[in-house]
Each structure stands twice: as structure tokens, then as C-alpha cells.
PDB file of C-alpha atoms in Angstrom:
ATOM      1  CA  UNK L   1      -2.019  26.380   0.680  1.00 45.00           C
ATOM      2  CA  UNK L   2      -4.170  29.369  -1.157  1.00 49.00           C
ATOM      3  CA  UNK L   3      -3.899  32.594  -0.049  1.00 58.00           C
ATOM      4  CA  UNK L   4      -6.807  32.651   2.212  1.00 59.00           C
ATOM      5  CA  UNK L   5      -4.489  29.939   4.406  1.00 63.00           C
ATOM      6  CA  UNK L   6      -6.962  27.018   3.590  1.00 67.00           C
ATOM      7  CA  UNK L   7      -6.157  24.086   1.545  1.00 75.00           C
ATOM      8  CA  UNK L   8      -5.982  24.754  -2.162  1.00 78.00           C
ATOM      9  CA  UNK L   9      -6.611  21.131  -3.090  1.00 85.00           C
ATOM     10  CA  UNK L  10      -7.146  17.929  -1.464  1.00 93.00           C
ATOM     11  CA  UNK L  11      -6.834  14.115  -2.729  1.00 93.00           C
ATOM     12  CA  UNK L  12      -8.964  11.191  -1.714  1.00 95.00           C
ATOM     13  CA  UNK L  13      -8.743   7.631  -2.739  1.00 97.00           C
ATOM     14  CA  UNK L  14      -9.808   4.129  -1.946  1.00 97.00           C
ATOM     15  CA  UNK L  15      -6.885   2.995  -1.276  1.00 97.00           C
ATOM     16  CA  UNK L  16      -3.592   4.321  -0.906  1.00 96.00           C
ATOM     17  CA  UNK L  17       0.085   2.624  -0.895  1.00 97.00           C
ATOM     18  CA  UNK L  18       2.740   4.344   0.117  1.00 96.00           C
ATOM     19  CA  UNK L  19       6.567   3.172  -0.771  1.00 96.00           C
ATOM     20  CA  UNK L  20       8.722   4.376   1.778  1.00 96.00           C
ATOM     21  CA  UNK L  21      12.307   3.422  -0.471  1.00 95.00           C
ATOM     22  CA  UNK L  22      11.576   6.632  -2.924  1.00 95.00           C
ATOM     23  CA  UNK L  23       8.183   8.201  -0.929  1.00 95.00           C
ATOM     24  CA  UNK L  24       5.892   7.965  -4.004  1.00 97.00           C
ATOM     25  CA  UNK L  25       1.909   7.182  -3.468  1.00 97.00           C
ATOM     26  CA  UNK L  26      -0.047   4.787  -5.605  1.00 97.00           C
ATOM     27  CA  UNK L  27      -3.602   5.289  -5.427  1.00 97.00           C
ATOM     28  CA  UNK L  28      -6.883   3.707  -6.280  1.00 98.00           C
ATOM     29  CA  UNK L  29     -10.036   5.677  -7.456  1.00 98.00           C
ATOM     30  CA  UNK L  30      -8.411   8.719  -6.520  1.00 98.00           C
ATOM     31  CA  UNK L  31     -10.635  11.940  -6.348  1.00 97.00           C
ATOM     32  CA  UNK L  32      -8.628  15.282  -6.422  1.00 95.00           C
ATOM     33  CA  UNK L  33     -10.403  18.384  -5.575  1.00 91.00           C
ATOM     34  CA  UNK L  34      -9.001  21.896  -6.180  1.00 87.00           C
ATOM     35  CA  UNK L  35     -10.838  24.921  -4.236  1.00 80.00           C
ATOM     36  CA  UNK L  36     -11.141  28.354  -6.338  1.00 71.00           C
ATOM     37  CA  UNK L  37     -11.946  31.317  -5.107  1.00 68.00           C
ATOM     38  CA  UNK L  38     -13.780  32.920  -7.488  1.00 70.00           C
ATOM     39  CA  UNK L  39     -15.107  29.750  -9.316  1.00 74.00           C
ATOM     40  CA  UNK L  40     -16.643  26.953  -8.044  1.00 74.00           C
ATOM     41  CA  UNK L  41     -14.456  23.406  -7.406  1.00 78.00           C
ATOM     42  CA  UNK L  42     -13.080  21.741  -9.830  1.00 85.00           C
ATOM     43  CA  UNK L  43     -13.469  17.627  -9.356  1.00 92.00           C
ATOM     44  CA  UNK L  44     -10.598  15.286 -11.505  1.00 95.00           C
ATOM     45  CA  UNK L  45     -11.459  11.567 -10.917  1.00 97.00           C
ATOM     46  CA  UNK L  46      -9.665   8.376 -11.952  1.00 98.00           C
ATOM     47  CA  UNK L  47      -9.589   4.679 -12.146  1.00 98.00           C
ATOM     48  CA  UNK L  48      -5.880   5.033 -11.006  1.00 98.00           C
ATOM     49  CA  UNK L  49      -3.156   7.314  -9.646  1.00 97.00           C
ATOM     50  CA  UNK L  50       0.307   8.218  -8.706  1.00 98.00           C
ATOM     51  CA  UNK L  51       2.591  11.003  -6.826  1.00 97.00           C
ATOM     52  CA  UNK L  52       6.108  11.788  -6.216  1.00 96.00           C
ATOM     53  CA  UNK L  53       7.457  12.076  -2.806  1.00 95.00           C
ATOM     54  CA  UNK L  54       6.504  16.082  -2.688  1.00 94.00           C
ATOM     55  CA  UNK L  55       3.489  15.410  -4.530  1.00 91.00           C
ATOM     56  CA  UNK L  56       4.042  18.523  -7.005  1.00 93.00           C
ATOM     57  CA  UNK L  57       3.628  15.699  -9.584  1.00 96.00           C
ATOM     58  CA  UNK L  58       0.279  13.720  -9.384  1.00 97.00           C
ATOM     59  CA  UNK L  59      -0.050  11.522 -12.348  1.00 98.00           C
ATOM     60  CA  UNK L  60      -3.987   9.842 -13.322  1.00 98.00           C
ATOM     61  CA  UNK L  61      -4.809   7.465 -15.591  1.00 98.00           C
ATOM     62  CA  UNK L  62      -7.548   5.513 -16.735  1.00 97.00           C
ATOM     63  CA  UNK L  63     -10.808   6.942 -17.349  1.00 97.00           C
ATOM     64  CA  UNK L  64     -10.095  10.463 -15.850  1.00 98.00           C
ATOM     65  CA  UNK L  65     -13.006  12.677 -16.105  1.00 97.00           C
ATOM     66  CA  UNK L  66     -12.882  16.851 -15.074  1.00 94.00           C
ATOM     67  CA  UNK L  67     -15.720  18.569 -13.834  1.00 91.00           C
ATOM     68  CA  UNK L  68     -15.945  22.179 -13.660  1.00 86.00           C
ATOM     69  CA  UNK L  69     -18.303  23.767 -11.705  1.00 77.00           C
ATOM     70  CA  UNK L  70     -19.675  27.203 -11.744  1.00 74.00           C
ATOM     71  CA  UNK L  71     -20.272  28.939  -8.446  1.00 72.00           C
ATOM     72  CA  UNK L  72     -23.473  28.275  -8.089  1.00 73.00           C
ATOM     73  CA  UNK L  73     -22.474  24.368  -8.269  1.00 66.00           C
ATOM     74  CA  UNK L  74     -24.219  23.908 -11.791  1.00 70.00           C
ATOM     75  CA  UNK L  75     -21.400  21.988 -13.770  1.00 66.00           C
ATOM     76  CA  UNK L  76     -19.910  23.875 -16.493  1.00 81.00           C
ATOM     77  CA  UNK L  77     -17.616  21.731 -18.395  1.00 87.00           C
ATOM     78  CA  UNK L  78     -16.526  18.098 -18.630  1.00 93.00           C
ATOM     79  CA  UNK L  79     -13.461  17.262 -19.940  1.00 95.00           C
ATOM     80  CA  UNK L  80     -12.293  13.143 -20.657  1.00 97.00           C
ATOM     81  CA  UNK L  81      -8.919  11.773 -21.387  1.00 98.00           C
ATOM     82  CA  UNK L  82      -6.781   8.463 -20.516  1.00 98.00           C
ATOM     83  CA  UNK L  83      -4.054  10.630 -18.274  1.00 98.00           C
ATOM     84  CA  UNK L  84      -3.420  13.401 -17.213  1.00 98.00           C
ATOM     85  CA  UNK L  85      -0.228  15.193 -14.983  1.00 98.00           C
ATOM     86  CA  UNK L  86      -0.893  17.491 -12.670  1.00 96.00           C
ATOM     87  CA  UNK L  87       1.440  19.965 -11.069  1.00 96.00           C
ATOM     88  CA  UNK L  88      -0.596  21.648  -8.633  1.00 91.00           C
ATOM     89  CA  UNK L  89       1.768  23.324  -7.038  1.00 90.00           C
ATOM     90  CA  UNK L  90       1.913  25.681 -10.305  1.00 91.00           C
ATOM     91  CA  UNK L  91      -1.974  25.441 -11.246  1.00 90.00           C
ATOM     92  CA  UNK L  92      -0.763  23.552 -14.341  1.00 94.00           C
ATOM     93  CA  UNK L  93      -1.863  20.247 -16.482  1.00 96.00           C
ATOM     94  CA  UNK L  94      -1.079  18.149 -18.954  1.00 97.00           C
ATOM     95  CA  UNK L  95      -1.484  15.541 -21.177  1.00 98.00           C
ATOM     96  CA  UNK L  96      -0.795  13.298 -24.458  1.00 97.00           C
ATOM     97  CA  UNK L  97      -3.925  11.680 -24.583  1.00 97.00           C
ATOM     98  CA  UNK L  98      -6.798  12.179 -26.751  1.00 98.00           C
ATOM     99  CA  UNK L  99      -9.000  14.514 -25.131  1.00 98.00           C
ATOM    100  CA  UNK L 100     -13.110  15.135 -25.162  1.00 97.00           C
ATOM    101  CA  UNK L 101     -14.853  18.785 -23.892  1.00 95.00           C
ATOM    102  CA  UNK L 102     -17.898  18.896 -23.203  1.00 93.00           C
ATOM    103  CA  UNK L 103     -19.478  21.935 -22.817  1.00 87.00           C
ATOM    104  CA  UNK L 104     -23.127  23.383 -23.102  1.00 82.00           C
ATOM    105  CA  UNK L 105     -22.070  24.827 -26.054  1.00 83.00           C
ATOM    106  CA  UNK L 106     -20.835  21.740 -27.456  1.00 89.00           C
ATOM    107  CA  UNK L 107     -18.012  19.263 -28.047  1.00 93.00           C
ATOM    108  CA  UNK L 108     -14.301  20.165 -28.805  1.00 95.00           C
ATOM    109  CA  UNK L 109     -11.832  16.853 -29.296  1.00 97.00           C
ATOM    110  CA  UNK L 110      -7.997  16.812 -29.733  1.00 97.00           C
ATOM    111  CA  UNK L 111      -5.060  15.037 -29.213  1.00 98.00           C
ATOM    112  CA  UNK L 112      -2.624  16.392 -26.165  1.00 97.00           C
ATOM    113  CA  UNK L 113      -3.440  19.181 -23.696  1.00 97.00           C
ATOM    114  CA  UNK L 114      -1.889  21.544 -21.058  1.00 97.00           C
ATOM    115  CA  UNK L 115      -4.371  23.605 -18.552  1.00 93.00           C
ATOM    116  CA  UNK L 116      -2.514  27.155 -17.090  1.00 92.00           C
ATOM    117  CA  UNK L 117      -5.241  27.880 -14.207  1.00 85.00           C
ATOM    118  CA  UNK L 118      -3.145  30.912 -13.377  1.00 84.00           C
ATOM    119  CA  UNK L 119      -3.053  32.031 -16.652  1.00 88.00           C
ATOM    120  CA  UNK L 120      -6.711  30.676 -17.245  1.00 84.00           C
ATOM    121  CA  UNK L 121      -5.680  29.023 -20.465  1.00 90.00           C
ATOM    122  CA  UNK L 122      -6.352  25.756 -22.192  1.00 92.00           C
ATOM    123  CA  UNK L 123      -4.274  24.846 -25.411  1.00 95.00           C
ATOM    124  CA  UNK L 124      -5.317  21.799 -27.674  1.00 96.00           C
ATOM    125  CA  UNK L 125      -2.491  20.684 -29.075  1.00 97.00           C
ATOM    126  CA  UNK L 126      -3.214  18.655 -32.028  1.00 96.00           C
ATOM    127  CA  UNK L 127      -5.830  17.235 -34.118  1.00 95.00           C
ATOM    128  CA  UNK L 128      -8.606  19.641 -32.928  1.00 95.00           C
ATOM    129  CA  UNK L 129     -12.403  19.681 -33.841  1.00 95.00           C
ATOM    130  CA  UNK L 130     -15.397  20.759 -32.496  1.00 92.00           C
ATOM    131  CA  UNK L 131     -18.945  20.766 -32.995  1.00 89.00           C
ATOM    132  CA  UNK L 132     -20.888  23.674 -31.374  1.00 83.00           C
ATOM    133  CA  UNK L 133     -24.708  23.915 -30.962  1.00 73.00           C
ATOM    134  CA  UNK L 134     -26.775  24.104 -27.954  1.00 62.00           C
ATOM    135  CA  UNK L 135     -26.462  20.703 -25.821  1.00 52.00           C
ATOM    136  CA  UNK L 136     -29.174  21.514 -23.205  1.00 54.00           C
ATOM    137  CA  UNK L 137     -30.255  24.376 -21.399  1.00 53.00           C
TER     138      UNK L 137
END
């Protein structure tokens, strides 16, 4: 839950299997929202997914694309990779995976990533290059 007592994310999927021996979640085409308060949502979809029993692990692979969006519902920023961890419990990412930004600015690509929401911070953590010019307006 957020502070305002709402939820602070939610996750959709096609279809969902549940396995009640350890209480993990397999999902299909999951969609994971998380609600900010001062930003607009930010949108994580997959071919595939999984989650622990608490579900402060949610694990998506295969074609996993972020949106940002900005307030006003304009997106922001696209990132691409082939997984990615969440823990949403602490606001944090991660991944391995080569991993595409897209921004209006331009295109950043590396290899690995972690994502600190509370912290607002996203570190690169190998191989990184971008290009920057204006993409569209």
C-alpha cells in the first residue's frame, strides 16, 4: 500500500497458475502497473512472469518493455530488456540483460541494470552507449 492507503501497484495477466506446494504464481502476458504520486504510472509488460509466495519478488521475462509516463499521460521513456526482477516492495529493479532507453532525447544501451525509485536512480552497469539528438517533438 502507498501512503495515501491506495494500492501502490497492481498486476494483471492472461492467465495465472498458482502452485499451492511453495505459493509461487506463474503468469502469462502479465501487465504490472505501479501508481506514483507525483509522476504519472509507470506500465512493465511481458511475454511471461513469475512471483514468490509474498510476491516481494516478481520476476519477467521475454520481451519486457517499460513505459514511463509523465503526468500529463504523454510517455516519457521506454526502456527494453529480456528480464527483469522486481522487488516492489522496496521500489527497486534489476536486471542482467542487455538493456535499450529510449528517450526523446535519444537512445542509451547497456548490459545489466538496477532502478532505485526511492532513490530516483538508474545505474547502467556495463557496456554503456548512447546516442543523443532530438527523436521527435
Amino acid at each position: 500500500m502507498a501512503e495515501t492507503g491506495k494500492p501502490a501497484y497492481d498486476l494483471a495477466a492472461e492467465r495465472v497458475t498458482h502452485f499451492r506446494d511453495d505459493g509461487s504464481s506463474e503468469f502469462e502476458l502479465p501487465v504490472y502497473h505501479r501508481h506514483r504520486q507525483t509522476e504519472g504510472p509507470l506500465t512493465i509488460t511481458a511475454l511471461s512472469g513469475w512471483s514468490n509466495e509474498t510476491g516481494d519478488e516478481i520476476l519477467l521475462t521475454g520481451e519486457v518493455e517499460i513505459i514511463s509516463y509523465a503526468a500529463d499521460g504523454s510517455n516519457i521513456n521506454q526502456a527494453n530488456m529480456d528480464e527483469l526482477l522486481l522487488h516492489p516492495d522496496d521500489d527497486f529493479a534489476e536486471t542482467r540483460s542487455p538493456v535499450t532507453i529510449t528517450t526523446r532525447e535519444g537512445v542509451t544501451r547497456g548490459v545489466g541494470m538496477h532502478v532505485n525509485s526511492r532513490l530516483g536512480t538508474l545505474v547502467l552497469l556495463s557496456n554503456v552507449k548512447g546516442r543523443y539528438e532530438r527523436l521527435s517533438k
